[in-house]
Coordinates of C-alpha atoms in Angstrom, one line a residue:
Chain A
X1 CA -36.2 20.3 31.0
X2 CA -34.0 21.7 28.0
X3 CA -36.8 23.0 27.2
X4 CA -37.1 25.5 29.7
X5 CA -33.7 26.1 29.8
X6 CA -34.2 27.1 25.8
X7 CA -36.8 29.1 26.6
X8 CA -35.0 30.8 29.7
X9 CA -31.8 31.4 27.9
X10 CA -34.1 33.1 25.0
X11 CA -35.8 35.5 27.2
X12 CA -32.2 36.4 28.5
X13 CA -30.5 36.8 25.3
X14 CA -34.1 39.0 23.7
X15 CA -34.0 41.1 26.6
X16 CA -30.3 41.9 27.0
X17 CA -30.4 42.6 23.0
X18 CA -32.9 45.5 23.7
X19 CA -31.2 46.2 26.9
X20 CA -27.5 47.0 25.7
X21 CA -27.7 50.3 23.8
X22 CA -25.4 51.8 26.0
X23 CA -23.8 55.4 24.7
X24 CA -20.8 57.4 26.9
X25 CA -22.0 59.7 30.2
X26 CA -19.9 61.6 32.1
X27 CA -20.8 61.9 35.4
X28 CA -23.5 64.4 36.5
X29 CA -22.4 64.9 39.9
X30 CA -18.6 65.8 39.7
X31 CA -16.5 66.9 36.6
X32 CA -14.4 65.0 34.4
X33 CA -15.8 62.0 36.1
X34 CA -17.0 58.9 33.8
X35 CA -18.9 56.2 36.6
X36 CA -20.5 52.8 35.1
X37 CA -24.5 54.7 36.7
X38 CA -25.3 51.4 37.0
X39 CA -23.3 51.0 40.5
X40 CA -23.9 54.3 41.6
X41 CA -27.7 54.4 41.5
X42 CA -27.6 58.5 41.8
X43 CA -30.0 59.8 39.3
X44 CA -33.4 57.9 39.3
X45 CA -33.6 59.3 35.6
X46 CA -30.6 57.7 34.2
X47 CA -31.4 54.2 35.2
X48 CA -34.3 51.7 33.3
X49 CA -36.2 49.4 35.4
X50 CA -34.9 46.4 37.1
X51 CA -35.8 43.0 35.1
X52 CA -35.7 39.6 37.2
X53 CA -36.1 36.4 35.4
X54 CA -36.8 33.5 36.9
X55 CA -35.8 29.9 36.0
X56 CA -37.4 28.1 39.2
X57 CA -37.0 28.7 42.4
X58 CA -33.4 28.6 42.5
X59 CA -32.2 29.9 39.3
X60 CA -32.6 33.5 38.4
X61 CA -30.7 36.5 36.3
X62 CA -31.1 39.7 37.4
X63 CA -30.6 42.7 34.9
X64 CA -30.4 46.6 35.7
X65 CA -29.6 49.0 33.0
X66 CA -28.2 52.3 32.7
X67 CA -27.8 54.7 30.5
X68 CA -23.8 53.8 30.5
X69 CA -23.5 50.3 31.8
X70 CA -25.4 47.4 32.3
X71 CA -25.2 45.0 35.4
X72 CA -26.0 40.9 34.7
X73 CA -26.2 39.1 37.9
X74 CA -26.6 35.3 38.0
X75 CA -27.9 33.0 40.2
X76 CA -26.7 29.2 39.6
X77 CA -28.7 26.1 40.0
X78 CA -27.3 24.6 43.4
X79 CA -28.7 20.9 43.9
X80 CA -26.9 20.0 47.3
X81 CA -24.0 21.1 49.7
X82 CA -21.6 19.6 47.1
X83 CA -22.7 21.2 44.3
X84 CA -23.1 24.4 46.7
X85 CA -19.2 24.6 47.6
X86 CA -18.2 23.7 44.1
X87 CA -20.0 26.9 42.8
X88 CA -18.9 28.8 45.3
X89 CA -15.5 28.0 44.5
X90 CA -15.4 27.7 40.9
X91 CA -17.4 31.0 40.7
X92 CA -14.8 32.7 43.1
X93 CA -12.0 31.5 41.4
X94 CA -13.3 33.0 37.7
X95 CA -14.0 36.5 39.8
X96 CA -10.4 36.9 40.8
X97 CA -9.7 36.9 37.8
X98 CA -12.1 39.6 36.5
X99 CA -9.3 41.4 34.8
X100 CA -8.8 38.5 32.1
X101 CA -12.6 38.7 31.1
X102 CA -13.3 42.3 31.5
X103 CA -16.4 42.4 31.6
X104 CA -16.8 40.6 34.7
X105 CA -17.2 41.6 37.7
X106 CA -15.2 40.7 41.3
X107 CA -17.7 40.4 43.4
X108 CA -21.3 39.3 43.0
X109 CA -24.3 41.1 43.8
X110 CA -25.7 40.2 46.9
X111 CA -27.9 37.3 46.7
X112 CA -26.3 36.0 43.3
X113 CA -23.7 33.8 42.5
X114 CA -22.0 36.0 39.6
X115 CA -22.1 39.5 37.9
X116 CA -21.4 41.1 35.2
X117 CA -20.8 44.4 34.4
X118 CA -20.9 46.0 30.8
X119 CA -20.1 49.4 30.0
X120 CA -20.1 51.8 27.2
X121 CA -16.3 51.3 26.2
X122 CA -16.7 47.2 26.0
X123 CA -19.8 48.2 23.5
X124 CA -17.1 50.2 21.6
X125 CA -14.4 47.8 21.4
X126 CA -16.4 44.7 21.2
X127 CA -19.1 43.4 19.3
X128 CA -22.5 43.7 21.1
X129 CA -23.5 40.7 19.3
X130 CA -20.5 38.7 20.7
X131 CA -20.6 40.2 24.3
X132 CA -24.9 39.1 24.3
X133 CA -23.4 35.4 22.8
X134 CA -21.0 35.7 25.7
X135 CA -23.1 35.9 28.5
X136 CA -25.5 33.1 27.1
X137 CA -22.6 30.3 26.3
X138 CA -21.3 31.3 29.7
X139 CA -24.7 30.0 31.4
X140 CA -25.1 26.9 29.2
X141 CA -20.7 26.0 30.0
X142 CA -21.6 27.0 33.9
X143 CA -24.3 23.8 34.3
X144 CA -22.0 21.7 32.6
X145 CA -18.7 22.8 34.4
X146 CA -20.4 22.5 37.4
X147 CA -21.7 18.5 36.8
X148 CA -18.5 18.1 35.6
X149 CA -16.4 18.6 39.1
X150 CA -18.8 17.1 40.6
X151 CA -18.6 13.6 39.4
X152 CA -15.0 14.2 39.2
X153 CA -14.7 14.1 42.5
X154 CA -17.3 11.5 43.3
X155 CA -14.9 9.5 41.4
X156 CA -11.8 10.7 43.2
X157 CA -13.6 10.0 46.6
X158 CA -14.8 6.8 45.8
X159 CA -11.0 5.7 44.2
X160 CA -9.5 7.0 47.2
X161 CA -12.2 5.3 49.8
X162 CA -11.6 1.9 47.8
X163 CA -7.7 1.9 48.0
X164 CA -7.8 3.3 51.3
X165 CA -10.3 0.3 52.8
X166 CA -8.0 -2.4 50.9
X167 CA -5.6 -2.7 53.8
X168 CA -8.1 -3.7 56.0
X169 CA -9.7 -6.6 53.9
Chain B
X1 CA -51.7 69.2 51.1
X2 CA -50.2 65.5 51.2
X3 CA -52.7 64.4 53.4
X4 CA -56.0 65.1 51.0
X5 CA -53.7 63.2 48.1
X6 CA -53.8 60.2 50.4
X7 CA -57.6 60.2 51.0
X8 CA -58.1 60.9 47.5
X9 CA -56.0 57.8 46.5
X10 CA -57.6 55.6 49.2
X11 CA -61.2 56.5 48.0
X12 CA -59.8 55.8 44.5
X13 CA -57.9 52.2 45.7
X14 CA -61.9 51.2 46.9
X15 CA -63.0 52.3 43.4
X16 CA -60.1 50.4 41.5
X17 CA -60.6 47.1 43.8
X18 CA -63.9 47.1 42.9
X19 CA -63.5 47.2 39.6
X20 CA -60.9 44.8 39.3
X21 CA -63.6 42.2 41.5
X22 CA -65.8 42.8 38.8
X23 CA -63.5 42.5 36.3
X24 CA -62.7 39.0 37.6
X25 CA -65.8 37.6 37.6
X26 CA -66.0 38.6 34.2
X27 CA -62.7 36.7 33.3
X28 CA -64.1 33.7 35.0
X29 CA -67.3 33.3 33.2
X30 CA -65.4 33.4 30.0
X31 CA -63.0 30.9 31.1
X32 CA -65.7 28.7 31.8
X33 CA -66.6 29.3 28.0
X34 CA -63.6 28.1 26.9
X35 CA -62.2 31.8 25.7
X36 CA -58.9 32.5 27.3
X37 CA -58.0 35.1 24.9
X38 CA -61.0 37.2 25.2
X39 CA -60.4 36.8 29.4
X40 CA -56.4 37.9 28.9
X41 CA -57.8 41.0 26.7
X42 CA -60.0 42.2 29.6
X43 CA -57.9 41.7 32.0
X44 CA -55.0 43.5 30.2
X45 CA -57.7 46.2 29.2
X46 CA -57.9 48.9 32.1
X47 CA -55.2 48.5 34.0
X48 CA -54.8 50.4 37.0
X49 CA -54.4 54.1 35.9
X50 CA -50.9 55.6 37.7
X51 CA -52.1 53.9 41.1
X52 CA -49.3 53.7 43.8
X53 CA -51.3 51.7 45.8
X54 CA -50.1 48.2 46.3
X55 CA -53.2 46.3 46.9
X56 CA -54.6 47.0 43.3
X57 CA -51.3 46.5 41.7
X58 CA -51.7 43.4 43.2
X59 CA -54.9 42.2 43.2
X60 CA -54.9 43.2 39.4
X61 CA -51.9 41.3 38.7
X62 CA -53.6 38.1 40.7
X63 CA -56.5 38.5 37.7
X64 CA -54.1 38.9 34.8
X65 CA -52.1 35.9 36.1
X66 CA -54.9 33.8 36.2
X67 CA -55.6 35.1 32.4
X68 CA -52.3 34.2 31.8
X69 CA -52.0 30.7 33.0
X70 CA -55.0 29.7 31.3
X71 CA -53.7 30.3 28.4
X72 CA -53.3 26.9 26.0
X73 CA -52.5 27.7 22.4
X74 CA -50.1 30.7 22.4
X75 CA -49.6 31.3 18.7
X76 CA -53.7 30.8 18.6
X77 CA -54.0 33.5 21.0
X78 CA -51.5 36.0 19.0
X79 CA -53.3 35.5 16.0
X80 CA -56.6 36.9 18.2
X81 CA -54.6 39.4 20.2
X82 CA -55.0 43.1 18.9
X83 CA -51.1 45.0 19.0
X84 CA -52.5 47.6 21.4
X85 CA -52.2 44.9 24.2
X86 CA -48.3 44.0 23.2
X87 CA -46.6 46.4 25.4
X88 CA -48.9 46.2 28.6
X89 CA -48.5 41.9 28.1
X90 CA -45.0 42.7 28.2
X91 CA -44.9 44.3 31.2
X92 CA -47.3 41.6 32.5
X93 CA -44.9 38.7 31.6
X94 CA -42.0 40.4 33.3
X95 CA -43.8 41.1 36.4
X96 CA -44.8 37.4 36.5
X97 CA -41.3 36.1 35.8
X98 CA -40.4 38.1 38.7
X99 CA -42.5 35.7 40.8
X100 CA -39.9 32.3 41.5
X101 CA -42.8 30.0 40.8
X102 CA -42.0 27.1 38.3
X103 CA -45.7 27.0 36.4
X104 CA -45.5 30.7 36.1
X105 CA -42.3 31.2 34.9
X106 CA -42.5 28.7 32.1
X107 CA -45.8 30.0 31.0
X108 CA -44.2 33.7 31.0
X109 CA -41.1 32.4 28.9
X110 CA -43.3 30.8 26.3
X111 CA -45.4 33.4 25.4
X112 CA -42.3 35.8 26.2
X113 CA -40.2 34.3 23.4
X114 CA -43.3 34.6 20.7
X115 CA -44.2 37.7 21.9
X116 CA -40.7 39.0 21.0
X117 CA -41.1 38.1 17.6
X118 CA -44.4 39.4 16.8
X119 CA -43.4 42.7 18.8
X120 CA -39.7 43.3 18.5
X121 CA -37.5 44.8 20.7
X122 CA -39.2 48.0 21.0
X123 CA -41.5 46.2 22.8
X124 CA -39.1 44.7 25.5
X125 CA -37.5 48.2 25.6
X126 CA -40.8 50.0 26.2
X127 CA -41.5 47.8 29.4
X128 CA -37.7 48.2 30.7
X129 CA -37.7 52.2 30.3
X130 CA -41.4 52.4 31.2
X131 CA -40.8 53.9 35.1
X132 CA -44.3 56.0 35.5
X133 CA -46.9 52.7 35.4
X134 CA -45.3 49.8 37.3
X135 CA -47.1 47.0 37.5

């Protein structure tokens, strides 16, 4: 099992290293306009092929580059309802708050749990090294995170269940 | 004008299937000799030329799968695998980690990872900028 996640996160980090040589485009379409091409999807010619890598059958991380920016979508490992609303949550909680991380985005792709988006200018001011090392200790934290408020509140429901069944012994 | 490019690539999808069934049978009478890496080079050898037609993409990638999957020792089979068959193993590995299948997938991701260092990264960028053969 840790293993394939290994493996899995890997093929992620090998392919985003070839994927993120991103250089500055200003828009083709209207003057003194500078668009991540990635979201617009306009010129077939500025875009790379779509890459989908699959875990299972219920994890998966989508990657579409541009010649300016570069969209990481994620799809999160979801074992039951619980775990289901937790990610939902937890993962909506981090998107409002897409200004703090820059280079995430505030809503996910449709489908997906979680994007990303990474443009020329975070290349420039950040290391692409660091942004790549980003993205994969954000996946490995996400697994844990997630286990993590789940048993926490297991434990809370189970406290509160015992105290609250006392009065009636 | 569009229509005779249609027959043309409809006589031509006949011609590629068929070539692909032989090709098969081919791959599994050297599986049954215990020689997956001479089966994964013919089926990465002749791949469908340009085609647009789905069925062959398909029915070729159904071959090279099974060439894939049968696949035991991966650093025996780099050591047997010419570099001319790199890139278009590439762009096999990504098409099958497209497909949500567990076996699949975790096949793809070994031989992805030691493919990436015999290869480099050239290699993963020629199969992401590659838009004119898709598999």
């Amino acid at each position: 099992m840790a293993s394939t996640l290994r493996l899995y996160l890997t093929c992620i980090r090998n392919t985003l290293e070839a994927a993120l040589c991103l250089q500055n485009f200003p828009c083709q379409e209207v003057e003194r306009h500078n668009k991540p091409e990635v979201e617009l999807k306009t010129s077939p010619e500025l875009l790379l092929n779509p890459i989908l890598i699959c875990r299972n059958e219920s994890e998966k991380c989508l990657i579409e580059t541009s010649i300016n920016s570069l969209r990481i979508s994620l799809k999160v490992k979801q074992a039951d309802e619980l775990e289901n609303i937790l990610t939902k949550k937890f993962l909506r909680f981090l998107s409002m708050r897409a200004e703090a991380f820059q280079v995430l985005r505030r809503k996910p792709i449709q489908g997906y749990d979680i994007s990303f988006l990474i443009t020329n200018y975070h290349c420039e001011e950040m290391q692409k090294q660091k942004l790549i090392d980003f993205i994969v200790q954000f996946m490995e934290d996400i697994d844990k995170e997630i286990s993590e408020l789940k048993m926490s509140v297991n434990t809370r429901g189970r406290l509160v269940a015992t105290e609250f069944l006392k009065q009636f012994i | 004008m569009a229509g005779t490019e249609e027959f043309v690539e409809a006589d031509n999808a006949e011609v590629i299937i068929a070539r692909i069934e032989h090709k098969s049978r081919k791959i599994e009478s050297l599986l049954k000799q215990f020689k997956p890496v001479e089966a994964l080079k013919t089926a990465l050898e002749v791949s469908p030329p340009k085609t647009r037609d789905e069925r062959c993409k398909s029915a070729n990638w159904i071959v090279v799968h099974r060439a894939i999957m049968a696949i035991k020792d991966v650093d025996g089979m780099f050591s047997l695998l010419d570099p001319e068959y790199y890139d278009i193993l590439m762009k096999y590995l990504y098409r099958g980690l497209y497909a949500a299948d567990r076996h699949t997938c975790d096949q793809c991701l070994r031989i992805h990872e030691k493919l990436t260092e015999k290869a480099g990264l050239g290699c993963t960028l020629r199969a992401l900028a590659d838009t004119v053969n898709i598999f």
